[in-house]
Amino acid sequence: MIHNYLKVALRNLIKHRYISLIMVGGLAASMAAFLLITRYVFYELSYDAFHQKADNIYRIRLDDYKNGVLTNSSAISYYAEAPAIMEAFPEVQDFVRLHEADGMISYQNGAGAVVSYHEKRAFYTDSSFFNIFSFPLLKGSADRVLRRPESVVISESMVQKYFGREEPVGKTLTLNSNWKGGTYVVEGVFADFPPNSHFHFDFLFSIRNLLTNNQFANGGWYWTNFYTYLLLKPGTSAESLEKRLPGLIEKHIGKQLRKYKVEQKFVLQPLRDIHLYSRMPSEIKPNGKIETIYILVLVALLILAIGWLNYINLTTVLGIERTKEVGIRKALGSGKQQLVRQFLFESFVVNLSSLFLAALLFVVVLAVFDGWIHTPIGYTLFQQPVFWVVAVIIFSLGFFLSGFYPAFILSSYKPIAVLKGRISRHVGGELLRKGLVVFQFTASVVLIIATIVINQQLNFMQNQDLGMSIEQKLVVKAPKVLQSESFMNELALFKERVGENVGVKNVTASSEVPGQEIFWTQEFKRFQDAGADFKLCSILAVDEDFISAYEIDLLAGRNFHENVLLDDGAIIINQTALRAFGFPTPESAINQEIGDVNPKRIVGVVQDFHQQSLKMVNTPILFYHIPWNSTYLTITLQGKALRSTLPAIEATYQEVYPGNAFEYFFLDDHFQQQYKSEEQLAKLFSGFSLLAVGIACLGLLGLAMYTAKNRTKEIGVRKVLGASVGSIVVLLSKDFLRPVGLAVVVASCLAWYAMERWLQDFAHRIELAWWVFALAGALAVGIALITVSFHSIKAAMMNPVKNLRSE
């Protein structure tokens, strides 16, 4: 029986090879798209799942409240909190803290050559790191590394970078950092972190060497610059523990918080929730969005549904050709159940063929897709059983749902009516087929609108006036010189030497550059105003050339003096800080003081500029004139002779700062990196919306073929009675444009709601314009008209005598 089913199925597919090819190709394309999106979604959901103790690891989030209102959430918290929590609550098994240690790392090999690089992925941490997190150590023991103050563990990538073929363990690295530098002995090597980890490190220094810093006096409750993770004992309720933490805060810093009129809470974030659910200031690296995952899952299901609906439409068209076959089979004794099994088997063959073709397409475009979205997913996802379980369930469900309706309709034809050529046109069937078209084009138009809006918002953010200039800016990592006098002398020398190059316009030093979060924050209030509230401000250390080099408008007051000693206690503020402290005008803020014990005097007010992307709100920024606290040197270039200018700058840098690595980036490229997730989303929507429209057109093509065959006699009568080809084309096209028009209306409403929700995450956003919906509708109608025109014109130009003779 199965052999007979297979033979009949293949015979019909070959007989109608063009429609079969469209049917299988459309379904395969939708399945391949579904597999690609599902693979990406599973990758995003797999973050930090590889840790054996992941379900019991929590990161502490620090929330600030004023008058019961949440004012700030931060991923960093106090140094002393973790030991205090572990001591007070026995359900806490262990803890680990992380503090940035970025700086210049050097190694002098046996031949006397020095290898130096500025490293951002370097942190201080506790010796419990490898006991809590499941990062394999290739050299060294998890129970022994990082216990001595002068110890460091490095990644396998750094072994090749610094040591080449030398044995790294036992070798000495020199760290020159703004925090705690010195020499460290390599005690171990860990495997490179997998890409689906919410943090990536190359160097882990012992945190014990950080304790000698005076910043950790008073028990470490006055320095919030640590990422803190707790390992809870199995079976512990994180919610119950979290409710008891306020008492610990009150015990240690309650008095200090009341002084600033602030309430703080510790919130326990599950490790596996960090990547998709945590988007706070001070994150180790930018995280994803769970909302994006929901959107992509919906897109994947829509594209798959469009492919299945195409199969239903095209199978119905083929069914018209097979009505006599059904009639003969029934006349010869075939029952309805037997016919249903036949058509379901054919559905299985088509879906299975489509699945094999989809797998081939999937493999072919896999590497291109990963490069396109700049995400190194790899092949480990295929080793997860849940991925294959979902794939099998979706395939089985699709095969049954897409095959059931055609099988039921085709097997229900009356044999006598079929053999006499009288096939009734069921109103319910017509409505269902048009309803499928409405659904397909609704999904397609929603994707088109979303694609346009996402690209609009991306272009808006990338091209908006930032309130400063980031063009022609070459940013070089500043040398790590701890003495302020030495730094100032060498900075002046570097500016003088570099300025002699005709390709250099100016040079400035700063602790951060635009495109980066300012981690240095502090609470300020109007000085000697007892009732004033403290405001959290970001502090940017700059030299006297920063404001002019970045072309930031000075609204009132003056810039910093060239002589740092003349600016003792002087600061410059931005407009957001001006409003936060309640000054009515920029002029009114000049010579006013803000602070608590040691007030700062405002000498200038600058216009707001976007320190970070337009996704973020502007924050109060205070400029301090302390150039020796700089991390970056920004060199403004002029002219186009970059090839000759860059080597000259490097030579001058090495001459003025011998032993320091020359590492640089261009600021405009660096700033645009903040929009990586939006660019990725725009690419995904652009590609898959085009695919969805293409597949939906195949379904519309099937409906056009079905309608043309059903109305063959009507067209013949109309032509005999004098109807023109144009009038018949218009008549047939109306049937197709009505469902497409309805789809445009429904899609516009859905897309408006969805895009408004999506745009709410942006501090600076576009407004939805009517023309976006009109353009998407016009595209949908135009594509639909082009799709059906061929069959409409072909049907209208047929010889009416042949049409009527077949009666």
Short mmCIF file of N, CA and C in Angstrom, two decimals, residues 162-235:
data_model
loop_
_atom_site.label_atom_id
_atom_site.label_comp_id
_atom_site.label_asym_id
_atom_site.label_seq_id
_atom_site.Cartn_x
_atom_site.Cartn_y
_atom_site.Cartn_z
N TYR A 162 51.73 36.58 24.18
CA TYR A 162 52.83 37.09 25.01
C TYR A 162 54.03 36.16 25.06
N PHE A 163 53.78 34.84 25.05
CA PHE A 163 54.88 33.90 25.31
C PHE A 163 55.27 33.05 24.11
N GLY A 164 54.44 33.06 23.06
CA GLY A 164 54.77 32.24 21.91
C GLY A 164 54.85 30.78 22.29
N ARG A 165 56.01 30.18 22.10
CA ARG A 165 56.20 28.76 22.41
C ARG A 165 56.77 28.54 23.80
N GLU A 166 57.01 29.60 24.55
CA GLU A 166 57.55 29.45 25.91
C GLU A 166 56.48 28.90 26.85
N GLU A 167 56.93 28.24 27.88
CA GLU A 167 56.04 27.76 28.93
C GLU A 167 55.61 28.97 29.78
N PRO A 168 54.29 29.26 29.85
CA PRO A 168 53.86 30.48 30.55
C PRO A 168 53.88 30.38 32.07
N VAL A 169 53.61 29.22 32.63
CA VAL A 169 53.50 29.09 34.08
C VAL A 169 54.84 29.38 34.73
N GLY A 170 54.81 30.26 35.71
CA GLY A 170 56.03 30.66 36.40
C GLY A 170 56.64 31.93 35.86
N LYS A 171 56.20 32.37 34.68
CA LYS A 171 56.72 33.60 34.10
C LYS A 171 56.08 34.82 34.78
N THR A 172 56.74 35.97 34.65
CA THR A 172 56.29 37.19 35.32
C THR A 172 55.75 38.20 34.32
N LEU A 173 54.55 38.71 34.61
CA LEU A 173 53.93 39.77 33.82
C LEU A 173 53.92 41.05 34.65
N THR A 174 54.08 42.18 34.00
CA THR A 174 54.03 43.48 34.68
C THR A 174 52.75 44.19 34.28
N LEU A 175 51.97 44.59 35.27
CA LEU A 175 50.72 45.32 35.04
C LEU A 175 50.92 46.78 35.44
N ASN A 176 50.69 47.67 34.50
CA ASN A 176 50.73 49.11 34.77
C ASN A 176 49.30 49.61 34.65
N SER A 177 48.63 49.85 35.78
CA SER A 177 47.21 50.17 35.79
C SER A 177 46.96 51.35 36.72
N ASN A 178 45.80 52.00 36.50
CA ASN A 178 45.40 53.09 37.39
C ASN A 178 45.01 52.56 38.77
N TRP A 179 44.78 51.25 38.89
CA TRP A 179 44.32 50.70 40.16
C TRP A 179 45.51 50.20 40.98
N LYS A 180 45.92 48.98 40.75
CA LYS A 180 47.04 48.43 41.51
C LYS A 180 47.93 47.68 40.56
N GLY A 181 49.03 48.29 40.16
CA GLY A 181 49.94 47.65 39.24
C GLY A 181 50.96 46.80 39.98
N GLY A 182 51.99 46.39 39.26
CA GLY A 182 53.03 45.59 39.87
C GLY A 182 53.35 44.38 39.01
N THR A 183 54.12 43.47 39.59
CA THR A 183 54.50 42.25 38.89
C THR A 183 53.67 41.08 39.40
N TYR A 184 53.28 40.20 38.47
CA TYR A 184 52.44 39.06 38.80
C TYR A 184 53.02 37.80 38.15
N VAL A 185 52.94 36.71 38.87
CA VAL A 185 53.45 35.42 38.39
C VAL A 185 52.29 34.61 37.82
N VAL A 186 52.48 34.09 36.61
CA VAL A 186 51.44 33.28 35.96
C VAL A 186 51.33 31.94 36.68
N GLU A 187 50.16 31.64 37.22
CA GLU A 187 49.93 30.39 37.94
C GLU A 187 49.09 29.39 37.16
N GLY A 188 48.45 29.84 36.10
CA GLY A 188 47.59 28.92 35.36
C GLY A 188 47.16 29.50 34.04
N VAL A 189 46.59 28.63 33.21
CA VAL A 189 46.06 29.01 31.90
C VAL A 189 44.66 28.43 31.78
N PHE A 190 43.68 29.27 31.44
CA PHE A 190 42.32 28.77 31.27
C PHE A 190 41.93 28.79 29.79
N ALA A 191 40.99 27.91 29.43
CA ALA A 191 40.51 27.87 28.05
C ALA A 191 39.77 29.15 27.73
N ASP A 192 39.85 29.58 26.49
CA ASP A 192 39.12 30.77 26.08
C ASP A 192 37.63 30.60 26.38
N PHE A 193 37.03 31.66 26.90
CA PHE A 193 35.62 31.60 27.27
C PHE A 193 34.77 31.34 26.03
N PRO A 194 33.73 30.54 26.15
CA PRO A 194 32.82 30.33 25.01
C PRO A 194 32.10 31.63 24.68
N PRO A 195 31.64 31.77 23.42
CA PRO A 195 30.99 33.04 23.03
C PRO A 195 29.69 33.31 23.78
N ASN A 196 29.01 32.26 24.25
CA ASN A 196 27.74 32.47 24.95
C ASN A 196 27.95 32.62 26.46
N SER A 197 28.93 33.44 26.82
CA SER A 197 29.17 33.83 28.21
C SER A 197 28.93 35.33 28.32
N HIS A 198 28.31 35.77 29.41
CA HIS A 198 28.00 37.20 29.51
C HIS A 198 29.23 38.03 29.88
N PHE A 199 30.36 37.39 30.18
CA PHE A 199 31.61 38.12 30.31
C PHE A 199 32.74 37.32 29.66
N HIS A 200 33.78 38.04 29.23
CA HIS A 200 34.95 37.42 28.61
C HIS A 200 36.20 38.10 29.17
N PHE A 201 37.10 37.29 29.72
CA PHE A 201 38.33 37.81 30.30
C PHE A 201 39.53 37.11 29.66
N ASP A 202 40.65 37.83 29.65
CA ASP A 202 41.92 37.24 29.21
C ASP A 202 42.94 37.19 30.34
N PHE A 203 42.73 38.04 31.36
CA PHE A 203 43.64 38.06 32.51
C PHE A 203 42.81 38.14 33.78
N LEU A 204 43.15 37.31 34.75
CA LEU A 204 42.52 37.34 36.06
C LEU A 204 43.61 37.47 37.11
N PHE A 205 43.68 38.65 37.73
CA PHE A 205 44.68 38.93 38.76
C PHE A 205 44.07 38.68 40.14
N SER A 206 44.91 38.34 41.08
CA SER A 206 44.44 38.13 42.44
C SER A 206 43.91 39.42 43.03
N ILE A 207 42.71 39.36 43.59
CA ILE A 207 42.10 40.55 44.18
C ILE A 207 42.77 40.92 45.50
N ARG A 208 43.54 40.00 46.05
CA ARG A 208 44.19 40.27 47.34
C ARG A 208 45.22 41.37 47.22
N ASN A 209 45.78 41.55 46.03
CA ASN A 209 46.77 42.61 45.84
C ASN A 209 46.11 43.98 45.77
N LEU A 210 44.78 43.99 45.65
CA LEU A 210 44.04 45.24 45.57
C LEU A 210 43.73 45.78 46.96
N LEU A 211 43.83 44.95 47.96
CA LEU A 211 43.41 45.32 49.31
C LEU A 211 44.31 46.38 49.93
N THR A 212 45.54 46.52 49.43
CA THR A 212 46.44 47.51 50.02
C THR A 212 46.07 48.93 49.63
N ASN A 213 45.16 49.06 48.67
CA ASN A 213 44.74 50.39 48.23
C ASN A 213 43.90 51.05 49.32
N ASN A 214 44.12 52.32 49.56
CA ASN A 214 43.40 53.04 50.62
C ASN A 214 41.91 53.16 50.35
N GLN A 215 41.50 52.89 49.11
CA GLN A 215 40.08 53.01 48.76
C GLN A 215 39.24 51.99 49.51
N PHE A 216 39.88 50.97 50.09
CA PHE A 216 39.12 49.91 50.75
C PHE A 216 39.22 50.01 52.27
N ALA A 217 39.47 51.19 52.72
CA ALA A 217 39.40 51.42 54.16
C ALA A 217 37.94 51.37 54.60
N ASN A 218 37.69 51.38 55.89
CA ASN A 218 36.32 51.35 56.44
C ASN A 218 35.56 50.09 56.02
N GLY A 219 36.29 49.00 55.87
CA GLY A 219 35.61 47.74 55.59
C GLY A 219 35.12 47.58 54.18
N GLY A 220 35.44 48.48 53.27
CA GLY A 220 35.06 48.33 51.88
C GLY A 220 33.60 48.61 51.60
N TRP A 221 32.93 49.40 52.44
CA TRP A 221 31.51 49.73 52.24
C TRP A 221 31.32 51.10 51.59
N TYR A 222 32.41 51.69 51.06
CA TYR A 222 32.26 53.01 50.46
C TYR A 222 32.84 53.05 49.05
N TRP A 223 32.93 51.86 48.42
CA TRP A 223 33.45 51.81 47.06
C TRP A 223 32.64 50.81 46.27
N THR A 224 31.83 51.31 45.33
CA THR A 224 30.94 50.42 44.57
C THR A 224 31.47 50.25 43.16
N ASN A 225 32.43 49.37 43.02
CA ASN A 225 33.00 49.16 41.69
C ASN A 225 33.27 47.67 41.44
N PHE A 226 32.46 46.81 42.07
CA PHE A 226 32.71 45.38 42.02
C PHE A 226 31.48 44.63 41.50
N TYR A 227 31.73 43.70 40.59
CA TYR A 227 30.70 42.75 40.18
C TYR A 227 30.75 41.59 41.17
N THR A 228 29.63 41.34 41.83
CA THR A 228 29.61 40.37 42.91
C THR A 228 28.65 39.24 42.60
N TYR A 229 29.14 38.00 42.73
CA TYR A 229 28.33 36.82 42.46
C TYR A 229 28.30 35.95 43.71
N LEU A 230 27.11 35.43 44.03
CA LEU A 230 26.94 34.54 45.16
C LEU A 230 26.61 33.14 44.67
N LEU A 231 27.19 32.14 45.32
CA LEU A 231 26.83 30.75 45.06
C LEU A 231 25.99 30.27 46.24
N LEU A 232 24.71 30.02 45.99
CA LEU A 232 23.81 29.58 47.05
C LEU A 232 23.81 28.06 47.14
N LYS A 233 23.57 27.57 48.33
CA LYS A 233 23.48 26.13 48.51
C LYS A 233 22.25 25.59 47.79
N PRO A 234 22.32 24.38 47.24
CA PRO A 234 21.17 23.81 46.52
C PRO A 234 19.91 23.83 47.39
N GLY A 235 18.80 24.21 46.79
CA GLY A 235 17.52 24.26 47.51
C GLY A 235 17.24 25.58 48.18
#
